[in-house]
Amino acid sequence: MHSGAYQQSNLFAGAMNKIWLSVLIATLGLAPLSAWPNPRGPAPLHDFDAYVRHAMKIWRVPGLAIAIVDNDHIVMEKGFGVRTVGSPEKVDEHTLFGIASDSKAFTTVALGILKDRGELDWDDHVTQYLKGFQLYDPYPTREVTIRDLLTHQTGDCGADFLWYGNRNTSAEIIQKLRLLKPRYGFRRRYCYSNNMVMAAGQIIPAITGVQWGTFVEQNIFKPLAMIASNTSITEFKPDGDIATPHAEVDGKIAAIHWANVDNVGPAAAINSNADDMAHWIEMLLNDGTYEGRRVVSAAVIREMESPQVVIPSDLENGAGEIINSFPPALSPAYGLTLRTEDFRGVRIDWHAGSIDGMGSVVGLIPSRHLGVAILANKDDTNLPIALMDVIFNDYIGAPHIDWGARLLALMGKVQADKKQADAEHQISRQPNPQPSLPLADYAGTYSDPLYGHAAVSLSNGHLVLTRGSEFVGDLEPWNHDTFRVTWRYRFLGHDFVQFGLSPAGSADMLYFLRGEGYPPEMTLQRGTDGGTGSSKD
């Protein structure tokens, strides 16, 4: 995942794959490379508008906005396409998009402002500020620092089921971290966690008494004149200039719900537009100043952009799948919520974001004093990343490579592999599968202290699974005690669950499967007290 609210264990495998910023799945027709306009010309971004419009058509992206800052000048601030499929309202530089994981750098700057005031240090222990903070093991609980949270080195990663489509508050998520078994040893490797960056954001109110969103608005948005940006979709104004999230649903591009991610706000909740993001880029390129006013120290910006931890070449997303960097990077590393790496001989700092129906990227070439922000209203699209690569390639004068076509081809291969795996899974299904028990015997409440509750009920002759308001799905017998879930909110797609039987033959466990060959993503035990079940499965 490429990094984002993008990398990100899954709530349900199919649904949560829509969060990870990696080479994600999309059903896309491939254009021949020669069909793409060449943006290279006698000046940077020659014919670039035509390239963008063609790319949007091929990638099936309804709307997109771009800001480019070159040597303190905004050289592009423009919208393309429409806010909503089927409606005439155009995207412009003021159209709001969700920036998802590009929110993380705002949290780092907010913490940096407190560091400049002498109220914290990056290597302070987290428990110094969050008294109830506890990880699975005592050693990392005692030693974990703010730096560890911002560089994804706690050993905990994924676990987005704690916030995505979940009513857990930020405080409840932090409380549950003590039940989450780490995937890796403490400080052993980079492992992306939205939850840990959220926890870092909670240090702000612990010190100041001011909530994260309010602090960001007062200390970042206001001095940067980011007048339209906000930290929650609840702040949207009726009839505002707001992009609608879209996704491919049953083969068609359709509008979907805005995801409320306030419970993980410091990691993913900011909404902004091209105009405001240009101001943000200017501040980063000017080492913490904007129009002569210092927002944060140059030392904080340098720390954000300095390599802190190597990003492994065998990086996994939250579903345990290996993902690849694009374009292939030399010495990829992670700073404080910014990725830093070599791009064709030039150092770039960047991060991307992905949440339901929205995708974004922010990229910087500090030595060139060049920065870009690209926002899109389409789910699972890496088009912003491809366009960033095209812009950087053009400005540094490197030989032309059509990054858009290359990435699209790579995604096409991923899609083909997924279709093959789905076909093989379909072949493995037994004809006329019959569950081990009468359907009514599977009905009940299943729970776990970490994962929460799920209810299985019998309705009109079939089983219905409910976990929260969004995750309501119809169960279809698949093989023995395995059922396929078709979520009624069609954006979420399909998943698989399996019931475990006790020695007496009754259904007493519910497993949420992440895929063949993987251990269950979640294990819930039957009961109604909410306190049964092993949190270490």
Short mmCIF file of C-alpha atoms in Angstrom, two decimals, residues 12 28 107 176 189 208 234:
data_model
loop_
_atom_site.label_atom_id
_atom_site.label_comp_id
_atom_site.label_asym_id
_atom_site.label_seq_id
_atom_site.Cartn_x
_atom_site.Cartn_y
_atom_site.Cartn_z
CA PHE A 12 -13.57 -8.38 6.46
CA LEU A 28 -10.18 -1.72 -15.95
CA THR A 107 -0.93 15.23 12.74
CA LYS A 176 -8.48 -2.51 22.83
CA ARG A 189 10.29 -3.72 10.96
CA THR A 208 -3.34 20.96 25.50
CA THR A 234 -19.86 16.27 9.77
#
